[in-house]
Short mmCIF file of C-alpha atoms in Angstrom, two decimals:
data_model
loop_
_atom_site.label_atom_id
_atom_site.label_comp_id
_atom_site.label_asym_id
_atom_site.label_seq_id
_atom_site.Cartn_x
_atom_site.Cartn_y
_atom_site.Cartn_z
CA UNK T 512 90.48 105.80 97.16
CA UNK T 513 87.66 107.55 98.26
CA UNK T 514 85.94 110.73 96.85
CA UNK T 515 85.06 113.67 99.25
CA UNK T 516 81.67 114.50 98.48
CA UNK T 517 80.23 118.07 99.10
CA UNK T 518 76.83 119.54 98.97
CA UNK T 519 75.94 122.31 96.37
CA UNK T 520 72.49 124.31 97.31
CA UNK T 521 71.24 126.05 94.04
CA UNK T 522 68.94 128.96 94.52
CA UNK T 523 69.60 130.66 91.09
CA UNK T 524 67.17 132.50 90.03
CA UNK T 525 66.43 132.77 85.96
CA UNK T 526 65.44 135.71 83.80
CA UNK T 527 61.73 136.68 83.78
CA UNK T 528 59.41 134.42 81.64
CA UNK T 529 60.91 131.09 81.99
CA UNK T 530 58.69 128.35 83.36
CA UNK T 531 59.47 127.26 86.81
CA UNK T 532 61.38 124.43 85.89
CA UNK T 533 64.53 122.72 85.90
CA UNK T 534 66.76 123.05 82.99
CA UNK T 535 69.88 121.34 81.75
CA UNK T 536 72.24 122.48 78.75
CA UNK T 537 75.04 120.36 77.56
CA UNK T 538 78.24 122.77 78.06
CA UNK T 539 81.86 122.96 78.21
CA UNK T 540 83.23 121.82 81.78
CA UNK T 541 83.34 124.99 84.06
CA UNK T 542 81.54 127.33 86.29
CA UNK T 543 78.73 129.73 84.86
CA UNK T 544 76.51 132.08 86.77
CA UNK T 545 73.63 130.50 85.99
CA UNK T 546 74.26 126.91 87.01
CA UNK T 547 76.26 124.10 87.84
CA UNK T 548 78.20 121.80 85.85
CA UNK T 549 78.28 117.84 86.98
CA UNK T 550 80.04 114.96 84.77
CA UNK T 551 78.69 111.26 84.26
CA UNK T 552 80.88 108.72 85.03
CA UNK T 553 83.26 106.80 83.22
CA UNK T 554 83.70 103.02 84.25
CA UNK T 555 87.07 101.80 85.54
CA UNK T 556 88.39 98.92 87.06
CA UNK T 557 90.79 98.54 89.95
CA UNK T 558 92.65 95.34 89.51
CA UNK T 559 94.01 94.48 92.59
CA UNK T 560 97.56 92.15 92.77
CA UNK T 561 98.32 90.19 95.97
CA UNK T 562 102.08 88.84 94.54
CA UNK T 563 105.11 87.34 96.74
CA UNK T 564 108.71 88.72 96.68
CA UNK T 565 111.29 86.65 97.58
CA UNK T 566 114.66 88.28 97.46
CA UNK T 567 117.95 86.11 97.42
CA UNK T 568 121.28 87.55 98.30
CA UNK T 569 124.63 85.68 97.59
CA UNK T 570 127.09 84.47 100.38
CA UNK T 571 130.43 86.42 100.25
CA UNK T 572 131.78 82.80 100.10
CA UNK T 573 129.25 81.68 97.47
CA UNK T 574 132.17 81.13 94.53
CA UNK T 575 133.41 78.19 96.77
CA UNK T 576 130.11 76.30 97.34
CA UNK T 577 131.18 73.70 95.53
CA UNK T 578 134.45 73.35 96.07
CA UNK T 579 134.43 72.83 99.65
CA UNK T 580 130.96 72.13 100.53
CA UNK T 581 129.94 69.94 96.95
CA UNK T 582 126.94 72.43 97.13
CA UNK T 583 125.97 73.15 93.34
CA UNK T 584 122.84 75.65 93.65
CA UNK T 585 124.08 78.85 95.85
CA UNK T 586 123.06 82.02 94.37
CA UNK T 587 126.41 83.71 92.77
CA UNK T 588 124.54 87.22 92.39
CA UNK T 589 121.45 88.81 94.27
CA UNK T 590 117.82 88.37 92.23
CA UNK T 591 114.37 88.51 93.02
CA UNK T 592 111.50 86.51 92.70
CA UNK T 593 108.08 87.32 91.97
CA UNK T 594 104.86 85.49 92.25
CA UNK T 595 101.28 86.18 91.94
CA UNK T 596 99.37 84.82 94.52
CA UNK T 597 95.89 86.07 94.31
CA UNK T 598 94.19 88.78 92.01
CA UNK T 599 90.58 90.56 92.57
CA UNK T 600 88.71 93.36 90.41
CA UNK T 601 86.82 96.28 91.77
CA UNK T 602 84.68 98.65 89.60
CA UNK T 603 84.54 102.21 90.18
CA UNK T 604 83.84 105.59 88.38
CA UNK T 605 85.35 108.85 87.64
CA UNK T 606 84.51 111.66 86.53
CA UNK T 607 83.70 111.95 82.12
CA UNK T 608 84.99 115.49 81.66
CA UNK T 609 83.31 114.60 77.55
CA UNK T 610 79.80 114.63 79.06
CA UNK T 611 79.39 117.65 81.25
CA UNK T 612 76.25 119.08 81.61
CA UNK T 613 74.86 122.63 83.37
CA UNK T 614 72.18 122.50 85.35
CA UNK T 615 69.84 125.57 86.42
CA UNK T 616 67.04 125.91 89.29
CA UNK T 617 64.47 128.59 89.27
CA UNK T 618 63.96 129.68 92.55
CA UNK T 619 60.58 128.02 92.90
CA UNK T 620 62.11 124.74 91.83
CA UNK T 621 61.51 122.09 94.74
CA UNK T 622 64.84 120.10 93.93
CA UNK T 623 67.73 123.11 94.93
CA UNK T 624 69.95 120.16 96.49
CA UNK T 625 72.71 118.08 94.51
CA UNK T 626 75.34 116.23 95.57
CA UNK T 627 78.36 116.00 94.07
CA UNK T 628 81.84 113.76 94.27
CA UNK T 629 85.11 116.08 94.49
CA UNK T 630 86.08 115.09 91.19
CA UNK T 631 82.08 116.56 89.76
CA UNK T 632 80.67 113.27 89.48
CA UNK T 633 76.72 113.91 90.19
CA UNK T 634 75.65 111.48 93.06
CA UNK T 635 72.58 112.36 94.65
CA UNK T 636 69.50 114.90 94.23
CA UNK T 637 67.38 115.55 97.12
CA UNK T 638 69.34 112.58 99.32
CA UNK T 639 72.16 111.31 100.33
CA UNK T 640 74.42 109.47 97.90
CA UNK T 641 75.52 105.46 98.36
CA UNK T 642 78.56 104.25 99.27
CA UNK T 643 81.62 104.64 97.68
CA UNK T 644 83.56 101.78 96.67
CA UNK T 645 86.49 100.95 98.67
CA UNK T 646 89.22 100.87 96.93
CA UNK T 647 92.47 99.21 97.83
CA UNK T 648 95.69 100.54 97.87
CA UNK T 649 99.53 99.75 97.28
CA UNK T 650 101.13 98.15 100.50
CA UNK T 651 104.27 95.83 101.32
CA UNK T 652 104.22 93.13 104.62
CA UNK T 653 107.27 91.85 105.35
CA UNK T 654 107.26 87.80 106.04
CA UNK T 655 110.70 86.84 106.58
CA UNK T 656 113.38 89.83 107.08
CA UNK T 657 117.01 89.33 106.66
CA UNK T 658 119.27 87.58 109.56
CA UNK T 659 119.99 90.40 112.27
CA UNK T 660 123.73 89.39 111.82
CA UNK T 661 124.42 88.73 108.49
CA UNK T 662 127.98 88.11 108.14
CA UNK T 663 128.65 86.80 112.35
CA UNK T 664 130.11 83.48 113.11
CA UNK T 665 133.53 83.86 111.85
CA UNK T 666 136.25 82.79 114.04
CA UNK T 667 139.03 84.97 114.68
CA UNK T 668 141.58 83.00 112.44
CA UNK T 669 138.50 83.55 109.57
CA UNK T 670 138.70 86.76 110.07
CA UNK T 671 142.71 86.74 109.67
CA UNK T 672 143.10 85.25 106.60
CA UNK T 673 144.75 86.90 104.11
CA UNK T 674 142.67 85.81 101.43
CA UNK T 675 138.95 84.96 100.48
CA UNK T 676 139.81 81.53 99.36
CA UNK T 677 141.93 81.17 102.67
CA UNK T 678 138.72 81.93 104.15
CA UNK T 679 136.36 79.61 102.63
CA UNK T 680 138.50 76.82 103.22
CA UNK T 681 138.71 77.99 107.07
CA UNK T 682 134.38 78.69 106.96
CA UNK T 683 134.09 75.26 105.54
CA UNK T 684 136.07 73.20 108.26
CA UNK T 685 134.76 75.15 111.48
CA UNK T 686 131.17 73.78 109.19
CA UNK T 687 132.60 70.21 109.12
CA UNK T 688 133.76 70.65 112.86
CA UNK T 689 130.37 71.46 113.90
CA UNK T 690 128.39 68.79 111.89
CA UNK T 691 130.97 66.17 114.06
CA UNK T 692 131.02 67.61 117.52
CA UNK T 693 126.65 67.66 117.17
CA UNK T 694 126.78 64.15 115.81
CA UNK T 695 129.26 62.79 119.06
CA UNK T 696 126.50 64.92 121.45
CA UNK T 697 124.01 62.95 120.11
CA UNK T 698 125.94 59.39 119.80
CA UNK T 699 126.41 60.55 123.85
CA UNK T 700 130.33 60.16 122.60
CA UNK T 701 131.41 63.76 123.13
CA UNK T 702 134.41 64.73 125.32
CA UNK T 703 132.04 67.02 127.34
CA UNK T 704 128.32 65.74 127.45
CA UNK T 705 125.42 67.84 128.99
CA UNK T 706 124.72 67.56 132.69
CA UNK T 707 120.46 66.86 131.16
CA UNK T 708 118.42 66.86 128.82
CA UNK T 709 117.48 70.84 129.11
CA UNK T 710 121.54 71.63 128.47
CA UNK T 711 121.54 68.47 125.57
CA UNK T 712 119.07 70.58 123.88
CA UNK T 713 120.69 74.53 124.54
CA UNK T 714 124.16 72.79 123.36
CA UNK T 715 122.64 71.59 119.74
CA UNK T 716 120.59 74.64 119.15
CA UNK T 717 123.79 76.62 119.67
CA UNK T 718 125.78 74.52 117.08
CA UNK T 719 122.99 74.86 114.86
CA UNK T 720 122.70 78.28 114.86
CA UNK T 721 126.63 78.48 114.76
CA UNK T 722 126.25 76.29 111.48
CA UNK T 723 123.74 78.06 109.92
CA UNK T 724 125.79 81.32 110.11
CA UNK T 725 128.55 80.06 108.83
CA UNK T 726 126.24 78.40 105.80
CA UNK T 727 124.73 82.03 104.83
CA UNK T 728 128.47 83.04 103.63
CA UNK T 729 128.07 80.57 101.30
CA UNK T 730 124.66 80.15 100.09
CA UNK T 731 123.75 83.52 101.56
CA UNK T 732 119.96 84.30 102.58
CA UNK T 733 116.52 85.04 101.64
CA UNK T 734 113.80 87.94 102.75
CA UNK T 735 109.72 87.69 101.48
CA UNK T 736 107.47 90.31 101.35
CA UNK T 737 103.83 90.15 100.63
CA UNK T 738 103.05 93.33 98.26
CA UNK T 739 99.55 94.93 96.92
CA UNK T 740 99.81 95.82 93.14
CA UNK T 741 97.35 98.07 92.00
CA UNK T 742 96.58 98.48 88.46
CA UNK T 743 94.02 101.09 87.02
CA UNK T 744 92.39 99.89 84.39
CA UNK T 745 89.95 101.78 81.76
CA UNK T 746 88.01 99.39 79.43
CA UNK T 747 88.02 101.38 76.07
CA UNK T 748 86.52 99.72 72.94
CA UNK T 749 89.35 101.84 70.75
CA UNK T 750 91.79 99.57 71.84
CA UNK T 751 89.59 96.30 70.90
CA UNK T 752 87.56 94.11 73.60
CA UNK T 753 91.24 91.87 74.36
CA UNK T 754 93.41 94.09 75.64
CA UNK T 755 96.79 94.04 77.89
CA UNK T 756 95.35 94.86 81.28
CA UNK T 757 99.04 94.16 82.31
CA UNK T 758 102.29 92.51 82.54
CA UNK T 759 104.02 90.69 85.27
CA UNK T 760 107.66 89.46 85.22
CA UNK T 761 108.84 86.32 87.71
CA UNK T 762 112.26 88.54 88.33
CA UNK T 763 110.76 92.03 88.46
CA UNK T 764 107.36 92.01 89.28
CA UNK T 765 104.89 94.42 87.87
CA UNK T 766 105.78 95.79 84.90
CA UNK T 767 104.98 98.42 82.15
CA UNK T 768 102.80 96.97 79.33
CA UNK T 769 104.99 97.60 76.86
CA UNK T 770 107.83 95.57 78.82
CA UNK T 771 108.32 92.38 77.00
CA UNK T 772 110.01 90.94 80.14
CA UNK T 773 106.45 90.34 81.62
CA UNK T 774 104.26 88.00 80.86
CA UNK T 775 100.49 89.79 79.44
CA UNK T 776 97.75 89.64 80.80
CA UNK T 777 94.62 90.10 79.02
CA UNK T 778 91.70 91.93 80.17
CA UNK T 779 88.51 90.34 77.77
CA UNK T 780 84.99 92.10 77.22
CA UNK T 781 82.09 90.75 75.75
CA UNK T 782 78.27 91.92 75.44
CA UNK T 783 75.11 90.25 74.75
CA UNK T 784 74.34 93.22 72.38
CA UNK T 785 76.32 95.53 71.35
CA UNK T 786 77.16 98.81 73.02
CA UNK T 787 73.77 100.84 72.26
CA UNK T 788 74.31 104.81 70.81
CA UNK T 789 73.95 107.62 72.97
CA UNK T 790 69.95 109.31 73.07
CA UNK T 791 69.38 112.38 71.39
CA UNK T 792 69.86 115.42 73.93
CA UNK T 793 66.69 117.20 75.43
CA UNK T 794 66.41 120.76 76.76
CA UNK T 795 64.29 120.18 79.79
CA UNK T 796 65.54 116.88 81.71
CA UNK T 797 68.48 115.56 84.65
CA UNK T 798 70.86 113.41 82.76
CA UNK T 799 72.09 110.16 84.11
CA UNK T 800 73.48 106.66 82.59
CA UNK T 801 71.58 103.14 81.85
CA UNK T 802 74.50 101.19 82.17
CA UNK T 803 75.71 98.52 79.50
CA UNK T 804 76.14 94.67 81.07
CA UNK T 805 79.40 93.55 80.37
CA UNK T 806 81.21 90.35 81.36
CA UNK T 807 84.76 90.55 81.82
CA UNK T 808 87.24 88.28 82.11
CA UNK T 809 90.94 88.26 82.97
CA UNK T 810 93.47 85.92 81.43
CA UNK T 811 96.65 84.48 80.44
CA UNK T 812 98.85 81.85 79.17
CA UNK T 813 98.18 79.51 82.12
CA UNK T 814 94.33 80.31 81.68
CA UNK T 815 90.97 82.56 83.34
CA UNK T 816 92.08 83.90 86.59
CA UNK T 817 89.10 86.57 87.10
CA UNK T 818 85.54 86.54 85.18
CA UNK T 819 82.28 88.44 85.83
CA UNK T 820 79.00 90.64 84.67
CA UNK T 821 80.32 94.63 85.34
CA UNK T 822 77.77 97.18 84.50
CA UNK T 823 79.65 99.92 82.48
CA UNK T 824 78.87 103.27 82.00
CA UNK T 825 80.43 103.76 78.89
CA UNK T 826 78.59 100.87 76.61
CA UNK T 827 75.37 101.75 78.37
CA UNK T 828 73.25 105.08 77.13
CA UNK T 829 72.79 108.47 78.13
CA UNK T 830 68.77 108.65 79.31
CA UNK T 831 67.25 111.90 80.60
CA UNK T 832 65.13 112.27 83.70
CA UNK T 833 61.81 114.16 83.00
CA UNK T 834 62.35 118.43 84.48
CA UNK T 835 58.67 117.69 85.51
CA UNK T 836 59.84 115.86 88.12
CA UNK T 837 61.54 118.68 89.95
CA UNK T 838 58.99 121.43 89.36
CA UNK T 839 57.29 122.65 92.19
CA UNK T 840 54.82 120.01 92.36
CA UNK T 841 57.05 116.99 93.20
CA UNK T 842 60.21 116.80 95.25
CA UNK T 843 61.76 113.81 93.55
CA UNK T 844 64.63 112.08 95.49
CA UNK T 845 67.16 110.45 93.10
CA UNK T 846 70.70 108.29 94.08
CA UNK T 847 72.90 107.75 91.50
CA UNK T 848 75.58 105.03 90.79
CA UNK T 849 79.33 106.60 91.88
CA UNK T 850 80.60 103.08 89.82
CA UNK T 851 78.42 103.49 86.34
CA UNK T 852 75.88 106.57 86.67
CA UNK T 853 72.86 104.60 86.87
CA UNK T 854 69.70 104.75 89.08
CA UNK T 855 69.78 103.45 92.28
CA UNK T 856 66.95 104.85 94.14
CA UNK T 857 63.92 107.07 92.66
CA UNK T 858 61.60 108.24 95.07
CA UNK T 859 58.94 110.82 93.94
CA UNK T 860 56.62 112.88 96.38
CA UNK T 861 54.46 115.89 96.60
#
């Protein structure tokens, strides 16, 4: 997920007798004649699920497994299976719609240039913003699709019988038949043995792809697919620093958090200090974030899967950047943090 970014040039021009500055107001989101309005970011975090689905379909013959194969285990209903096998987290911001701020240019101002994500986010003054953060999305790779012909390789006197059980019993001795004729090719005992070694080996790879057919009516077949989960995740202190990031179930996969069928996982935040308040507002400054440190972790019953230092925007503090800066003196060049709203680059010049 990518935002768009577009350029905004402000040559607004203020009311007589106002210093040629630039000026920011904290207002409601929205568009005003005077201005522009830009958001800080709010810190989220893109946990990304690499997780395995087998899916296991029954044999239409799967009842008699056991009775005429002594086969205990085939699958008497379709089911999935689930599996996690990798997890990573990636950090990125959107858009605070609570801290909105105007911002106004007077048309000797040296800084007329913003940039802005799609979603409002302020980015860049005076330069180009950084990269975005590439975010992943939801995908499915098949691995192992289902046989091309699922229910082939029944003789025609299968295929007469005038009952299912009639049929199993008829499935289970062409099976037996097989398993005999392959062992006599191999003893070199068969009543018709291969001319060499090339036809030895085209006559046993056609029994056992005659066998394995008729096996799948009984314990019936498999298909895999390797799927990316994506779960948004916003780290909110209201809901306490351990906190269901998610749950995953071994027969359905990803599932809603409230879903006792999945196992929890926990998403865990700690700080070396706490969260510090919010600086008192100023009339006459650029707004941006000093990000709070936090480590993360993610976890579960069977342990830590994921842990790491994320700088946050929401447990840093709100600083301002001096309107001196952008008078028509300077022409200060500022890049901002899409992820957490803090300072990347500051570069002042006359």
């Amino acid at each position: 997920m990518k935002h768009k970014l577009f350029s905004t040039l402000l040559l607004l021009f203020l009311v007589s007798g106002i210093a040629a500055q630039t000026h920011v107001v904290h207002r409601a989101p929205g568009t005003y004649e005077d201005g522009i309005t830009y958001f800080l970011p709010r810190t989220h975090l893109q946990i990304v699920i690499t997780a395995e689905r087998t899916s296991h379909y029954a044999g239409e013959l799967a009842p008699y497994a056991q009775q005429y194969l002594r086969v205990n285990d085939a699958p008497q209903q379709d089911y999935d299976e689930w599996k996690i096998l990798s997890m990573s987290i990636i950090p990125y911001g959107v858009a605070d719609t609570l801290h909105a701020y105007t911002v106004r240019f007077n048309q000797r101002s040296s800084a007329p240039f913003m940039k802005l994500a799609s979603d409002g986010t302020l980015l860049a003054i005076n330069g180009e913003p950084g990269d975005m953060p590439a975010l992943a999305s939801p995908s499915v790779t098949v691995l192992q699709a289902a046989p091309a012909d699922r229910a082939g390789y029944k003789t025609q006197e299968m295929l007469s019988a005038t009952n299912v059980e009639k049929m199993a019993e008829l499935a289970a001795e062409e099976i037996y038949d097989i398993r005999e004729n392959r062992a006599l090719l191999s003893k070199g005992q068969a009543d018709f043995m291969p001319a060499d070694g090339e036809q030895m080996k085209l006559m046993l790879a056609t029994l056992d792809r005659q066998e394995r057919g008729l096996l799948r009516l009984f314990m019936g077949y498999e298909t895999k697919e390797q799927h990316t989960l994506i779960v948004d995740y916003e780290p909110d202190l209201s809901r306490g620093t351990r906190d269901i990031a998610f749950r995953f179930s071994r027969f359905f996969g990803l599932v809603d958090r409230d879903d006792l069928s999945g196992e929890p996982y926990y998403m865990n935040l700690q700080f070396a200090t706490p969260p510090a308040p919010q600086s008192a507002e100023t009339s006459e400054s650029l707004r941006y974030y000093a990000p709070g440190n936090v480590t993360i972790s993610l976890t579960s019953k069977a342990g830590t899967h994921l842990s790491g230092i994320v700088p946050m925007a929401q447990f840093g503090r709100i600083e301002n950047l001096g309107g001196d800066l952008f008078n028509n003196q300077f022409r200060t060049h500022v890049t901002l943090s899409p992820i957490n709203g803090g300072i990347l680059k500051i570069e002042v010049g006359k």
